Each structure stands twice: as structure tokens, then as C-alpha cells.
Backbone as numpy.savetxt, mean C-alpha at the origin, in Angstrom:
# Nx Ny Nz CAx CAy CAz Cx Cy Cz
-31.03 8.65 -14.44 -29.75 8.58 -15.10 -28.82 7.66 -14.30
-28.21 6.73 -14.97 -27.27 5.78 -14.38 -25.93 6.49 -14.13
-25.31 6.32 -12.94 -24.00 6.94 -12.71 -22.96 6.38 -13.68
-22.06 7.24 -14.10 -21.00 6.83 -15.01 -19.84 6.20 -14.25
-19.25 5.15 -14.82 -18.05 4.54 -14.27 -16.81 4.90 -15.08
-16.94 5.85 -16.02 -15.77 6.31 -16.77 -14.75 6.90 -15.80
-13.52 6.40 -15.86 -12.46 6.89 -14.99 -12.42 6.24 -13.62
-13.29 5.24 -13.38 -13.34 4.56 -12.09 -12.80 3.14 -12.20
-12.13 2.67 -11.14 -11.72 1.27 -11.01 -12.18 0.84 -9.62
-13.28 0.11 -9.56 -13.86 -0.34 -8.30 -13.72 -1.85 -8.23
-13.10 -2.34 -7.15 -12.84 -3.77 -7.04 -13.31 -4.30 -5.70
-13.67 -5.58 -5.69 -13.99 -6.28 -4.44 -12.68 -6.85 -3.90
-12.48 -6.70 -2.61 -11.25 -7.20 -2.00 -11.52 -8.25 -0.93
-12.77 -8.65 -0.76 -13.12 -9.56 0.33 -13.33 -10.98 -0.15
-12.27 -11.64 -0.49 -12.35 -13.03 -0.89 -11.13 -13.43 -1.67
-10.63 -14.62 -1.40 -9.40 -15.06 -2.06 -9.54 -15.18 -3.57
-10.76 -15.32 -4.08 -10.93 -15.47 -5.52 -11.12 -14.13 -6.23
-11.13 -13.02 -5.50 -11.42 -11.73 -6.11 -10.20 -11.11 -6.81
-9.11 -10.99 -6.09 -7.89 -10.38 -6.63 -6.70 -11.27 -6.29
-5.75 -11.43 -7.19 -4.60 -12.30 -6.88 -3.64 -11.63 -5.90
-3.02 -12.44 -5.07 -1.95 -11.98 -4.19 -0.65 -11.99 -4.99
0.18 -10.98 -4.78 1.49 -10.91 -5.42 2.55 -10.74 -4.32
3.78 -11.21 -4.55 4.84 -10.98 -3.56 5.06 -9.48 -3.36
5.39 -9.09 -2.13 5.59 -7.67 -1.80 6.92 -7.53 -1.07
7.81 -6.73 -1.58 9.12 -6.57 -0.97 10.07 -7.67 -1.41
11.30 -7.57 -0.95 12.34 -8.47 -1.42 12.62 -9.64 -0.48
11.98 -9.71 0.69 12.33 -10.73 1.67 11.39 -11.92 1.70
10.28 -11.87 0.97 9.32 -12.96 1.02 8.47 -12.96 2.28
8.39 -11.82 2.97 7.63 -11.74 4.21 6.32 -10.96 4.06
5.95 -10.61 2.83 4.72 -9.85 2.63 4.11 -10.18 1.28
2.81 -9.93 1.19 2.09 -10.09 -0.07 1.07 -8.96 -0.18
0.63 -8.71 -1.42 -0.28 -7.60 -1.65 -1.30 -7.94 -2.72
-2.40 -7.27 -2.66 -3.41 -7.26 -3.72 -3.48 -5.82 -4.22
-3.32 -5.64 -5.52 -3.52 -4.31 -6.09 -5.02 -4.18 -6.34
-5.68 -3.41 -5.51 -7.14 -3.35 -5.52 -7.69 -2.45 -6.62
-7.00 -1.36 -6.90 -7.52 -0.42 -7.90 -6.37 0.45 -8.40
-6.59 1.03 -9.60 -5.59 1.90 -10.23 -6.28 3.06 -10.94
-5.59 4.21 -10.92 -6.05 5.37 -11.70 -4.91 6.37 -11.81
-4.68 6.87 -13.00 -3.69 7.90 -13.26 -2.31 7.58 -12.69
-1.94 6.29 -12.71 -0.64 5.88 -12.22 -0.61 5.57 -10.73
-1.67 5.91 -10.00 -1.76 5.59 -8.58 -2.33 4.19 -8.41
-1.88 3.52 -7.34 -2.33 2.17 -7.01 -2.84 2.15 -5.58
-3.87 1.37 -5.34 -4.35 1.09 -3.99 -4.03 -0.37 -3.73
-3.14 -0.62 -2.76 -2.70 -1.98 -2.45 -3.14 -2.35 -1.04
-3.63 -3.57 -0.89 -3.91 -4.16 0.42 -2.71 -5.07 0.70
-2.00 -4.82 1.78 -0.76 -5.54 2.08 -0.90 -6.32 3.38
-0.40 -7.56 3.37 -0.28 -8.37 4.58 1.19 -8.69 4.76
1.72 -8.39 5.96 3.15 -8.59 6.22 3.35 -9.37 7.52
4.38 -10.21 7.52 4.77 -10.97 8.70 5.63 -10.08 9.60
5.70 -10.39 10.90 6.63 -9.66 11.76 8.04 -9.76 11.18
8.76 -8.67 11.24 10.11 -8.62 10.69 10.19 -8.10 9.27
9.03 -7.98 8.58 9.05 -7.41 7.22 9.59 -5.98 7.30
10.49 -5.65 6.37 11.07 -4.31 6.29 10.99 -3.81 4.85
10.84 -2.52 4.70 10.94 -1.95 3.36 12.40 -1.59 3.09
12.76 -1.61 1.83 14.07 -1.13 1.42 14.04 0.40 1.47
15.11 1.06 1.92 15.13 2.52 1.90 14.91 3.03 0.48
14.10 4.09 0.37 13.80 4.65 -0.95 13.35 6.10 -0.81
13.35 6.80 -1.91 12.83 8.18 -1.98 11.45 8.12 -2.62
10.56 8.95 -2.13 9.22 9.04 -2.71 9.24 10.05 -3.86
9.03 9.56 -5.06 8.95 10.47 -6.21 7.60 11.17 -6.27
6.62 10.56 -5.63 5.26 11.11 -5.56 4.77 10.93 -4.13
3.71 11.60 -3.78 3.11 11.42 -2.46 2.72 9.95 -2.28
2.83 9.48 -1.04 2.47 8.10 -0.71 1.67 8.13 0.59
0.68 7.23 0.68 -0.22 7.21 1.82 -0.34 5.78 2.35
-0.50 5.64 3.67 -0.64 4.33 4.27 -1.63 4.42 5.42
-2.50 3.39 5.53 -3.45 3.28 6.63 -3.32 1.88 7.22
-3.11 1.79 8.53 -2.96 0.50 9.20 -4.34 -0.07 9.51
-4.64 -1.22 8.90 -5.91 -1.91 9.14 -5.83 -2.69 10.44
-4.68 -3.37 10.63 -4.53 -4.24 11.79 -3.05 -4.50 12.03
-2.64 -4.43 13.29 -1.27 -4.74 13.65 -0.48 -3.51 14.07
0.83 -3.72 14.23 1.73 -2.66 14.69 2.99 -2.66 13.84
3.45 -1.47 13.49 4.70 -1.31 12.76 5.44 -0.12 13.34
6.72 -0.04 13.01 7.50 1.15 13.31 7.84 1.80 11.98
7.51 3.07 11.86 7.73 3.81 10.62 8.46 5.11 10.94
9.64 5.26 10.37 10.45 6.47 10.60 10.63 6.73 12.09
10.76 5.67 12.89 11.00 5.81 14.32 9.75 5.98 15.16
8.57 5.99 14.53 7.31 6.15 15.25 6.51 4.85 15.20
5.92 4.48 16.34 5.05 3.32 16.37 3.70 3.68 15.78
3.23 2.82 14.87 1.91 2.98 14.27 1.12 1.70 14.53
-0.16 1.85 14.84 -1.00 0.69 15.11 -2.36 0.88 14.45
-3.24 -0.09 14.63 -4.55 -0.09 13.99 -5.19 1.30 14.03
-5.58 1.78 12.86 -6.24 3.08 12.73 -5.30 4.24 12.46
-3.99 4.03 12.57 -3.03 5.09 12.29 -2.77 5.20 10.79
-2.30 6.35 10.37 -2.05 6.60 8.94 -0.85 7.52 8.79
-0.25 7.48 7.58 0.75 8.49 7.25 0.53 8.97 5.83
1.01 10.18 5.59 1.11 10.76 4.26 2.55 11.22 4.11
3.23 10.75 3.09 4.62 11.12 2.84 4.67 11.97 1.57
5.28 13.11 1.66 5.35 14.03 0.54 6.34 13.56 -0.52
6.11 13.96 -1.74 7.07 13.71 -2.81 8.42 14.30 -2.40
9.49 13.52 -2.64 10.83 13.97 -2.29 11.28 13.54 -0.91
10.37 12.94 -0.12 10.75 12.50 1.23 11.48 11.16 1.16
12.38 10.94 2.12 13.13 9.68 2.21 12.39 8.73 3.14
12.19 7.50 2.69 11.58 6.47 3.53 12.69 5.50 3.91
13.21 5.64 5.12 14.40 4.90 5.51 14.13 3.80 6.53
12.94 3.81 7.15 12.70 2.84 8.22 11.22 2.47 8.28
10.92 1.20 8.01 9.58 0.65 8.15 9.73 -0.83 8.48
9.19 -1.26 9.62 9.27 -2.66 10.01 7.96 -3.09 10.66
7.48 -4.26 10.26 6.29 -4.85 10.88 6.71 -5.47 12.21
6.12 -5.01 13.29 6.43 -5.54 14.62 5.56 -6.75 14.95
4.35 -6.79 14.38 3.39 -7.88 14.57 2.86 -8.24 13.19
2.05 -9.29 13.07 1.36 -9.47 11.79 0.65 -8.16 11.45
0.77 -7.73 10.21 0.35 -6.39 9.83 -0.47 -6.42 8.56
-1.59 -5.69 8.55 -2.40 -5.47 7.34 -2.55 -3.97 7.18
-2.27 -3.49 5.96 -2.40 -2.06 5.72 -2.80 -1.79 4.28
-3.28 -0.57 4.07 -3.59 -0.07 2.73 -2.50 0.92 2.37
-1.91 0.73 1.20 -0.89 1.65 0.70 -1.38 2.25 -0.61
-1.27 3.55 -0.72 -1.64 4.26 -1.96 -0.38 4.95 -2.46
0.02 4.61 -3.67 1.28 5.10 -4.20 1.18 5.22 -5.72
2.11 5.95 -6.29 2.15 6.14 -7.74 3.44 5.54 -8.28
3.35 4.92 -9.45 4.52 4.40 -10.12 4.70 5.13 -11.45
5.94 5.22 -11.87 6.24 5.86 -13.16 5.86 4.94 -14.31
5.45 5.51 -15.41 5.18 4.74 -16.62 3.92 3.91 -16.57
3.07 4.16 -15.60 1.82 3.41 -15.48 0.68 4.41 -15.37
0.55 5.23 -16.36 -0.40 6.32 -16.33 -1.77 5.93 -16.91
-2.23 4.72 -16.53 -3.55 4.30 -17.03 -4.63 5.20 -16.45
-5.78 5.18 -17.06 -6.89 6.02 -16.64 -8.10 5.16 -16.36
-7.94 4.10 -15.57 -9.06 3.19 -15.26 -10.15 3.91 -14.52
């Protein structure tokens, strides 16, 4: 029996021709590839320049981040290669800055994008 791919979104992320890069954030210091989607959640691969900052925001849903490479400061804590965070729904995200060139995986949910890939 062949495994079913119903409800799955599996993508290759290792090559410039696989997924398009999109601007990330408002400063022009980061870009992302949306690697996969399901039930409104997105898996993004993000590359950020030193000095990239997120705008303060509230998490309407849980959000997750894994640092692939580099160093950032998040909520006053230094995070580096191999570190991760999970932010609960309702939490305030007030401080995130790339200290070095940074690559990370972000998993987040957006409203109104309830696809079932």
C-alpha cells in the first residue's frame, strides 16, 4: 500500500529554484521561503542580516522558532545555533534582533488561511 499524501505539504528547500524568496519584515533586512502550509500554519525558512528586528506584536496562536545558524536576542535572551523557542497564544513578542547573519525556521499561524494542504 502506497502512503497517502492527503493533508500533507512536503517541499524541498535546498536550492534557489525550489521555493521563491519573499521579503520578511518591514526593514528590508530579511527574506523567507514559505516551505509548507497546513491548517493555517506556515513553516518559514528565514535569513536575516545583523540588525534585523521584528515589530512588536501579540501572538494570536502559538509560534515556534528554531535557530539554524547565527545569534539573535529574543525577549532579552541570547539564542544561538540549535536553540529554540515556543511562544504561547496571547504572549507579547516585544524584542527580537539578529546579532549576526541569522538563519532560522519559524512556524506560525495566520488568520484566514485555513488551507488543508
